[in-house]
XYZ file of C-alpha atoms in Angstrom:
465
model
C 18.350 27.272 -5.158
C 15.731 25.308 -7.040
C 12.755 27.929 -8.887
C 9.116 27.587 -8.314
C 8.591 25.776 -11.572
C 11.843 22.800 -9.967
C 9.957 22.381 -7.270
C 6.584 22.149 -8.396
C 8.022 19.658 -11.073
C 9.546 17.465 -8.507
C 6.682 17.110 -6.220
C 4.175 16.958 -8.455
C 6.039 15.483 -11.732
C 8.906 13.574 -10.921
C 8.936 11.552 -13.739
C 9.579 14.408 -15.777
C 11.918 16.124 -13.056
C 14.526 13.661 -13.297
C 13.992 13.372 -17.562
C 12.708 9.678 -16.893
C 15.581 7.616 -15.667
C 15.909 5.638 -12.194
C 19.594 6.598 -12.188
C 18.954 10.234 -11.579
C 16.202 9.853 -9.031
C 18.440 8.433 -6.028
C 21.591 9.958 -6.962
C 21.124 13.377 -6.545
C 23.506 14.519 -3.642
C 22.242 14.589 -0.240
C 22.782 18.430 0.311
C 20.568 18.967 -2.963
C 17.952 16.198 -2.331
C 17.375 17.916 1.445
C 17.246 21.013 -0.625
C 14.073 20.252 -3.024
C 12.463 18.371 -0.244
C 12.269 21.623 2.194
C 10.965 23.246 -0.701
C 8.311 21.331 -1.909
C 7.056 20.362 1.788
C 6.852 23.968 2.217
C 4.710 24.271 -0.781
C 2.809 21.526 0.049
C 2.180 23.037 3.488
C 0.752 26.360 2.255
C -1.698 24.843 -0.266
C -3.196 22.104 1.931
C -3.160 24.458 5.680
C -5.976 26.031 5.079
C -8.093 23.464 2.678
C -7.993 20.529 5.458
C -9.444 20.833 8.762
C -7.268 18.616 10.284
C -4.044 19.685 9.785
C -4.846 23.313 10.399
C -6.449 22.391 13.931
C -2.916 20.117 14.549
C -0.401 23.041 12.856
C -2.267 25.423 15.595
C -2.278 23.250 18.043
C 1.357 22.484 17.625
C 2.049 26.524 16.994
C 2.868 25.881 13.746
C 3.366 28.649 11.035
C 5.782 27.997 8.677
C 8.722 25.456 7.884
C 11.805 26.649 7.940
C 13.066 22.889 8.248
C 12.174 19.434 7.351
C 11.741 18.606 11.198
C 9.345 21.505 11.585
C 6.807 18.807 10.297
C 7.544 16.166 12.511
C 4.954 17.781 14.513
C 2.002 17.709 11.744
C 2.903 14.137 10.836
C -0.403 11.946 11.286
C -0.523 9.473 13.682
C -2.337 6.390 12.419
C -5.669 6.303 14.138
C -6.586 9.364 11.875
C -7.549 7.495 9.023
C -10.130 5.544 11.511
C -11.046 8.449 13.460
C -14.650 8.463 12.970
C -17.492 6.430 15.149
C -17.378 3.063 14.372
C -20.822 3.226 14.621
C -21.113 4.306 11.226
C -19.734 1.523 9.882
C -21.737 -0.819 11.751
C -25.209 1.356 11.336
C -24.029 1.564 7.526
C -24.061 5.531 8.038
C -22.081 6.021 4.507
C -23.432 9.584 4.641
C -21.610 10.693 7.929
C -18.682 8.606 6.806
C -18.546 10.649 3.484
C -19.033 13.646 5.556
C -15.942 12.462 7.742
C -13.678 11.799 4.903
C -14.481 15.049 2.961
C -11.936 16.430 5.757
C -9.037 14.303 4.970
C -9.017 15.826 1.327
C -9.268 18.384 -0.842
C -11.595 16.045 -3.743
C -15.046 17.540 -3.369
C -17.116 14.631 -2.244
C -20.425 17.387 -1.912
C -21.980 15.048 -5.022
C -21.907 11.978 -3.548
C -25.087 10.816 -1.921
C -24.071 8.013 0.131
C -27.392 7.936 2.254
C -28.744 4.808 0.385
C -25.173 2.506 0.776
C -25.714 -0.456 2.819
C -22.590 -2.148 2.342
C -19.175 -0.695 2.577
C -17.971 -2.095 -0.943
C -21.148 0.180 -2.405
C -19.502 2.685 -0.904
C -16.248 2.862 -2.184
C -18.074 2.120 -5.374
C -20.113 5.301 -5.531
C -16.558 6.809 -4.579
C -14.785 5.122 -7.435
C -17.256 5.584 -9.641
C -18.419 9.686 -9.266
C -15.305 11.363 -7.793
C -11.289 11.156 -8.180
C -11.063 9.312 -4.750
C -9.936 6.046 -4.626
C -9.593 5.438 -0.786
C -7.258 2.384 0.258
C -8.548 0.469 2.952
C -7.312 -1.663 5.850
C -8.970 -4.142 8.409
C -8.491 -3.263 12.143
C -8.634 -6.214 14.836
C -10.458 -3.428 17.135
C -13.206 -3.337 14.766
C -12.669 -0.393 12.787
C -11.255 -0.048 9.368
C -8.813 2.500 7.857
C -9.454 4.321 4.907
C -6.704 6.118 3.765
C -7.676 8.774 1.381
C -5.836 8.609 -1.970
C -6.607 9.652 -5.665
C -6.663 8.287 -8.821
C -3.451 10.405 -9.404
C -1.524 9.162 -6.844
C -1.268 5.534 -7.981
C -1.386 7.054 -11.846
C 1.885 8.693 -10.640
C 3.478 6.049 -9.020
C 2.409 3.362 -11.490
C 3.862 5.759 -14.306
C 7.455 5.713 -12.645
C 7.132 2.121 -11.714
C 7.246 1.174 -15.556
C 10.526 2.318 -15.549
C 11.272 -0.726 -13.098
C 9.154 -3.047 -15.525
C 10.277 -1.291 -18.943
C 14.125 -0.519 -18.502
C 14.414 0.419 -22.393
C 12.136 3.405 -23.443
C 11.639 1.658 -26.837
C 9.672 -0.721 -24.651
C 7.441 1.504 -22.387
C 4.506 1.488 -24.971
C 4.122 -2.392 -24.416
C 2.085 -4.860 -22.312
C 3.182 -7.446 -20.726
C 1.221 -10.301 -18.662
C 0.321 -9.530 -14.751
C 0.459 -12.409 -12.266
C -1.274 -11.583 -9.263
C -2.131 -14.809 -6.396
C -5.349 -12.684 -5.248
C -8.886 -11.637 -6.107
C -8.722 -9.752 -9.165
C -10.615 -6.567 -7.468
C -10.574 -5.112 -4.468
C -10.057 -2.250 -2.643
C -7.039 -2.455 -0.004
C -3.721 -1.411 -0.188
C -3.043 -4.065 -1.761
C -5.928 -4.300 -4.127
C -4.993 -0.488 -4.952
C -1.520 -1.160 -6.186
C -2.735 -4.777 -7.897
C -5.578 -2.464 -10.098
C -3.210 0.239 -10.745
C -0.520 -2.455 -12.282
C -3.484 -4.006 -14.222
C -4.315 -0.708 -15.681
C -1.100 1.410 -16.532
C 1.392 -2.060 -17.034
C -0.422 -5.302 -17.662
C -3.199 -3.099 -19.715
C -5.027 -5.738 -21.374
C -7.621 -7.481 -18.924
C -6.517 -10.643 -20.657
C -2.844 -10.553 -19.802
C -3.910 -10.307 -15.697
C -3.781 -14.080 -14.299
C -5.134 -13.673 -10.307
C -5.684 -16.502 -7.998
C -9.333 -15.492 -7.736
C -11.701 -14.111 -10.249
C -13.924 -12.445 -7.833
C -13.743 -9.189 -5.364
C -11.695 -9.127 -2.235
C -14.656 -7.925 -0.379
C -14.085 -4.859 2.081
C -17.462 -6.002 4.140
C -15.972 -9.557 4.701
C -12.208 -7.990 5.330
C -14.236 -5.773 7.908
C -16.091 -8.999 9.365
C -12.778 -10.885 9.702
C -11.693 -7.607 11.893
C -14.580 -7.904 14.069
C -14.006 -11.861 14.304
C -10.501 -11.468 15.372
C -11.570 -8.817 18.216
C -14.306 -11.090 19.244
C -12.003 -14.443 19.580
C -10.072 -12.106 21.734
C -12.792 -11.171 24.060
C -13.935 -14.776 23.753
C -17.184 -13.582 22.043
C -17.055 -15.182 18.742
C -20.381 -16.346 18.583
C -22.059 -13.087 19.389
C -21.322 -11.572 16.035
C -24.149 -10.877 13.991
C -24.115 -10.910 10.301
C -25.750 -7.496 8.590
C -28.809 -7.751 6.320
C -26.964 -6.421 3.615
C -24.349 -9.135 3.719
C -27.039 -11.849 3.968
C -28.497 -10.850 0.338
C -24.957 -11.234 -1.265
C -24.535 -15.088 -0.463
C -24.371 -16.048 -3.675
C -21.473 -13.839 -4.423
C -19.808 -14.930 -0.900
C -20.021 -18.545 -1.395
C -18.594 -18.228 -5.085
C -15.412 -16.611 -3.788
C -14.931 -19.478 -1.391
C -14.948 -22.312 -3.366
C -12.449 -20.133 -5.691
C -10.665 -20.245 -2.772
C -10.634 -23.778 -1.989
C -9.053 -24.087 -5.599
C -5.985 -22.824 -3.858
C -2.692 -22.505 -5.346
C -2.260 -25.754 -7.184
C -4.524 -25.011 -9.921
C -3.833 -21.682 -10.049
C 0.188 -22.371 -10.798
C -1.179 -25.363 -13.107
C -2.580 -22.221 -15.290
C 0.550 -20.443 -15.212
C 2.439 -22.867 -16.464
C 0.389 -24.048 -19.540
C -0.002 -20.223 -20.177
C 2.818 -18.273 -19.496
C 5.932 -20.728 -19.544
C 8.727 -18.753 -20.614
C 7.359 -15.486 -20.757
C 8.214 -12.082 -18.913
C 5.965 -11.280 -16.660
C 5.651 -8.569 -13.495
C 3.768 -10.342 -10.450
C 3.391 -8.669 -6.756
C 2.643 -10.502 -3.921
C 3.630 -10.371 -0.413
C 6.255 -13.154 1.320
C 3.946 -15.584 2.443
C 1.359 -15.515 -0.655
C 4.087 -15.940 -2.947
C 6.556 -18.356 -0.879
C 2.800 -20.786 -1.222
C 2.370 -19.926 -4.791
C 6.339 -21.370 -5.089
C 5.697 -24.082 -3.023
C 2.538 -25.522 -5.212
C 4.554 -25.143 -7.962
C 7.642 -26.810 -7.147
C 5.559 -29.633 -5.512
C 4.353 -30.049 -9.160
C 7.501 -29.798 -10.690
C 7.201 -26.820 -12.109
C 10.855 -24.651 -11.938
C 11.941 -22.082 -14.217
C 8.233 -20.916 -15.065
C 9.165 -16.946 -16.055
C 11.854 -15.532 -18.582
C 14.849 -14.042 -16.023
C 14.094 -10.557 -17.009
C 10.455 -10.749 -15.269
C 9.910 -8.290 -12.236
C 9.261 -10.560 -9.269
C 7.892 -7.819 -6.840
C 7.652 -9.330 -3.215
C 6.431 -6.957 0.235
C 4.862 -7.014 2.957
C 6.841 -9.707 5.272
C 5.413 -12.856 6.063
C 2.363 -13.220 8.116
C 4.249 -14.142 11.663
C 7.156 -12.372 10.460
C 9.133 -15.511 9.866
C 9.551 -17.871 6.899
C 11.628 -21.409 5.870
C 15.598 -21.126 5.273
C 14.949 -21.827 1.849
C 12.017 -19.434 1.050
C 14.039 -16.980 -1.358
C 16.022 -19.778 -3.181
C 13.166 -21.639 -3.641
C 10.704 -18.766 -5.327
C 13.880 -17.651 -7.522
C 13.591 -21.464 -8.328
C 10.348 -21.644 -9.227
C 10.461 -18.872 -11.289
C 12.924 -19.128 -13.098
C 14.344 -15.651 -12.061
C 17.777 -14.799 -10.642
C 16.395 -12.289 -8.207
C 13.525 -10.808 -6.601
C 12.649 -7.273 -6.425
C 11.716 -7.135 -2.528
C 9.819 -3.282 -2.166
C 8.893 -1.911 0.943
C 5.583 -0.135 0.709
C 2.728 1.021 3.061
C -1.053 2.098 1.875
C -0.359 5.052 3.201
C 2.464 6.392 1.166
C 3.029 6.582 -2.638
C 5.946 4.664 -2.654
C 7.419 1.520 -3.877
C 11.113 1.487 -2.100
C 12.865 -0.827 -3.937
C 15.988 -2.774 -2.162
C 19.083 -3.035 -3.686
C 22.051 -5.644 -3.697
C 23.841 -4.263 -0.494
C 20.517 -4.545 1.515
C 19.168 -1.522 1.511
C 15.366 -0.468 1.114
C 16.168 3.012 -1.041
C 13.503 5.400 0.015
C 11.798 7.223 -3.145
C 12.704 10.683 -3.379
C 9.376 12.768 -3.239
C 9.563 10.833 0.029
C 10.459 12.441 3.254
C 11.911 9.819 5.507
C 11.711 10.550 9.411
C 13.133 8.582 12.196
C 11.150 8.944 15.012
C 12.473 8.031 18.684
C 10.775 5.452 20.009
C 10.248 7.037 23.526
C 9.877 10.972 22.441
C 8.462 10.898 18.914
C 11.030 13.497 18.358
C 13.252 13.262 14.735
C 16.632 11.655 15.198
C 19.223 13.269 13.343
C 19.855 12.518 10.111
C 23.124 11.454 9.545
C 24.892 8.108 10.172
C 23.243 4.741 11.121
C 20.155 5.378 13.392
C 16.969 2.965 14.614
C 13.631 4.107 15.701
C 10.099 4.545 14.318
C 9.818 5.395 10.600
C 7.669 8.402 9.385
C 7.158 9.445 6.020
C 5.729 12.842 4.109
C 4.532 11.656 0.711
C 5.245 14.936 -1.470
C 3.542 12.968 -3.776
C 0.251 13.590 -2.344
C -1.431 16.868 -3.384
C -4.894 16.039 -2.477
C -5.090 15.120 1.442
C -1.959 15.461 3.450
C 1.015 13.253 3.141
C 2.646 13.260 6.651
C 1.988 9.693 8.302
C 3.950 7.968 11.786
C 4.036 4.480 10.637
C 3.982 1.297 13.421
C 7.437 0.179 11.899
C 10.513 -0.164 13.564
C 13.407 0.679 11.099
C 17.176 1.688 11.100
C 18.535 3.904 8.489
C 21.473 4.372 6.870
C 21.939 8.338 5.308
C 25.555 7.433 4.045
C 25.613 6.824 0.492
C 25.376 2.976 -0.329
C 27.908 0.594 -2.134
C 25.500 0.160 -5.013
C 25.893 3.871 -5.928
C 22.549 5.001 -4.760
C 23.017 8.144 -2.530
C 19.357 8.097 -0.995
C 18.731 7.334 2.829
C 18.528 3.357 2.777
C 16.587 1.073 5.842
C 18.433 -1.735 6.304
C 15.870 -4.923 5.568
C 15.021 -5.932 9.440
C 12.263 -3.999 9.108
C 9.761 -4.931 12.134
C 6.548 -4.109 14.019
C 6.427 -2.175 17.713
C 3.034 -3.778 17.940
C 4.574 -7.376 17.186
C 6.855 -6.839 20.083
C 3.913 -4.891 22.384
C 1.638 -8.303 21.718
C -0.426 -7.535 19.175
C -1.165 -5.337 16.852
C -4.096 -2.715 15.238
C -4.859 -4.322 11.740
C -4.525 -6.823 9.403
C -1.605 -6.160 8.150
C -1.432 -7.443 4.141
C 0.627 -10.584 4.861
C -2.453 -11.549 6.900
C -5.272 -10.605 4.827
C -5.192 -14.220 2.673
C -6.079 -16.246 5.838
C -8.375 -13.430 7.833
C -10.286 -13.537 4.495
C -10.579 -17.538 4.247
C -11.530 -17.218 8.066
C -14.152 -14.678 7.508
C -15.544 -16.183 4.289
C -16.266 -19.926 5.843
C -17.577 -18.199 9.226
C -20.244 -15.996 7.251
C -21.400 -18.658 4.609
C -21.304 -21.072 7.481
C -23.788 -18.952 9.246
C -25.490 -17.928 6.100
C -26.498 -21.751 5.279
C-alpha cells in the first residue's frame, strides 16, 4: 500500500513521484495506478470537504461521507454550469464585488483582499486577480450570455507546464534551455487557451523575445463576453438590441488596434516565421482550425519545411464545425517541416495535456481520474474493456478548488493496455460533443474563439465609430 508521504507526492508532486521520466508516468500497472488514485482522491476529499461550500452542500446532499471507491465520487463530480453559477447580472451590472464574493466559494485562495468594487470591465478584474492573489481563473464565453470562470492557480499550470518540458526537453541536459514559442493568437489573454499559451511563454519559451503570436495585443475577455451575447442575440433575432457598456466605449483605441492586427491575418504572420525561425526547433500550440490556416498561408507562399523535425507541434481542440479537408494533417506536417504532430486533448477545466500516441489513443495523465459517465443515468460505466459515454475527470492535480468536473464530451475508452506500451486508460480520437448532436451548444468552445472574436471586434468598433 502506498504511505502518506507516496501519495501526497503523487498528487501533489508528480514530477518528482515518477523521478522525472514520461516512461514511468503511464506505465505503472493498472491495479497500482487505481491504487494511488483512491488514495489521493481520498486525501483530496478530506482537505477540501469542509473548506468549500459547495462540495460539502453536494457530498451531503448526495449522503456522502467517505470514499471507499473511486466511483464514490461520481456523485461530487461538478456539473458544468457551476463555474457560471452566479447572476449574470453581475457581469452585466459590472458587480466584480459579488462576483469575487461568488468565486471565493469555488476555492480555498483567500480572495478577502481583493476589492473588486471599483472594476468596470471584466479584464480589470481578472487583473486585480492576477495581480494580488494566486488565482489565475480560466475563462470561457457562453452563447447564453454568461461566461465560465473556472478557478485555477498559479500552481496548477506551474505544475503542468513543469512536466510538459519533459515533452519539449526529452534530454535532461536540455531542460535548463529556451527555445522559441509560436503561438497564431493574441499574445495575452485570459481563456483556457490564453492560460496554457502564458504558462508555455513563461516556464518553456522564457524569453519574451523567443514568443512569435499572431497578435501583439490582449484577447480581450469583455469582447469574448460580447461575442457570447451576440451569438445569443442572432439566435433570438435581436442583434441589434445589444448595447455596448460605458466601460468598453473608453477602450476604443485599444479595440480598434487589435482589429487591424487582425486583418493582418496569417500571411504576414507566417512571412515572419519564416525570415525568423527557418530551421529552428520550436514548440507552437494551436487548435485544428487555427493552425490548419496558419499551414495553409504558408504553403500558399511556398513556404514547406519551416521548423527543425524535432519541434513539438502541439495541436487541440478540434476544428470549429468539427470537420476539416482530407489533407489537413499532411499538409501542416508539410508546412512544417515536422514528421508528426503532437495532437493533446485538453479542457480548461482539468490540468491535463493528454497526449495521443501512434495507435490512436488520447493517454489520460495519471493524477487524472478518468470517468465514463452513461449518457442516460450519469452513473460510472465499468472500467474495464472498450466502453462509450460521457467523459468525467477528477484533476488530483488541483489542491486549491475541487477537481471533479462532467465534461460535454462524448468519448470511448479503452482500459486495456495499448500497443505502444502505455498501460493508462486511452480515448480513442473520435472525440465529439452531445451538444453538437443536441443542436447547439453552451460556449465557445476554443476552436471557435478566432472567428467569435473577429465577429465581436468589427460589431463593437463598428458601433463605436
Amino acid at each position: 500500500m502506498p504511505t502518506d508521504a507516496d501519495i501526497h507526492s503523487f498528487a501533489s508532486d508528480p514530477l518528482t513521484y515518477f523521478s522525472s521520466t514520461r516512461l514511468a508516468m503511464h506505465t505503472l500497472p493498472p491495479r497500482e495506478l487505481a491504487q494511488l488514485q483512491l488514495a489521493a482522491l481520498r486525501m483530496r476529499f478530506a482537505q477540501l470537504r469542509d473548506r468549500l461550500p459547495v462540495v460539502r452542500t453536494m457530498a451531503d446532499e448526495q449522503n456522502v461521507r467517505a470514499i471507499r471507491e473511486l466511483d464514490d465520487a461520481a456523485p461530487l463530480l461538478f456539473p458544468h454550469t457551476v463555474y457560471k453559477s452566479y447572476p449574470p447580472s453581475l457581469l452585466t451590472d459590472c458587480r466584480f464585488d459579488q462576483l469575487t464574493t461568488w468565486l471565493s466559494r469555488l476555492t480555498t485562495v483567500d480572495l478577502s483582499g481583493v476589492n473588486a468594487a471599483g472594476c468596470d470591465s471584466i479584464d480589470g478584474w481578472l487583473e486585480l486577480l492576477d495581480t494580488h492573489t494566486a488565482l489565475r481563473p480560466a475563462h470561457s464565453t457562453g452563447t447564453s450570455g454568461t461566461m465560465s470562470f473556472a478557478p485555477h492557480s498559479y500552481d496548477d499550470f506551474d505544475k503542468l507546464y513543469e512536466i510538459m518540458r519533459l515533452d519539449v526537453f526529452p534530454d535532461p541536459a536540455q531542460r535548463d534551455e529556451a527555445i522559441d514559442f509560436v503561438y497564431p493568437y493574441f499574445r495575452t489573454g485570459r481563456s483556457g487557451i490564453a492560460r496554457h499559451g502564458a504558462a508555455i511563454m513563461e516556464r518553456i519559451a522564457r524569453d519574451p523575445d523567443r514568443v512569435h503570436t499572431l497578435h501583439p495585443g490582449l484577447a480581450s475577455a469583455d469582447v469574448m463576453f460580447l461575442a457570447g451575447r451576440l451569438r445569443a442575440a442572432a439566435a433570438r433575432g435581436e442583434r441589434d438590441r445589444v448595447v455596448i457598456p460605458e466601460s468598453m466605449r473608453k477602450r476604443r483605441e485599444e479595440f480598434e488596434e487589435a482589429q487591424r492586427a487582425a486583418r493582418t491575418g496569417m500571411g504576414a504572420f507566417v512571412e515572419r516565421l519564416a525570415d525568423r525561425l527557418r530551421g529552428r526547433r520550436i514548440v507552437s500550440l494551436g487548435t485544428w482550425d487555427v493552425n490548419y490556416r496558419m499551414a495553409a498561408a504558408g504553403l500558399e507562399r511556398g513556404i514547406e519545411g519551416l521548423f527543425a523535425p524535432d519541434s513539438v507541434y502541439c495541436w487541440g481542440g478540434g476544428s470549429k464545425d468539427g470537420s476539416m479537408p482530407d489533407d489537413w494533417e499532411a499538409a501542416a506536417r508539410r508546412f512544417a517541416g515536422v514528421p508528426r504532430l503532437h495532437h493533446v486533448y485538453a479542457m480548461a477545466e482539468v490540468t491535463a495535456l493528454n497526449l495521443f500516441c501512434p495507435h490512436g489513443r488520447y493517454h489520460i495523465e495519471p493524477w487524472t481520474v478518468l470517468y465514463v459517465l452513461d449518457a442516460d443515468t450519469g452513473q460510472p460505466l465499468p472500467r474495464d474493456g472498450v466502453r462509450t459515454g460521457r467523459a468525467a475527470f477528477f484533476d488530483l492535480l488541483a489542491d486549491s478548488h475541487w477537481g471533479g468536473f462532467v465534461s460535454g464530451d462524448q468519448v470511448t475508452v479503452d482500459w486495456s493496455p495499448c500497443a505502444c506500451g502505455r498501460t493508462s486508460p486511452g480515448l480513442h480520437q473520435s472525440i465529439t460533443r452531445f451538444s453538437e448532436r443536441q443542436g447547439g451548444d453552451d460556449k465557445i468552445t476554443c476552436a471557435a474563439s478566432d472567428e467569435a472574436l473577429g465577429e465581436a471586434l468589427e460589431f463593437l468598433n463598428e458601433e463605436l465609430a
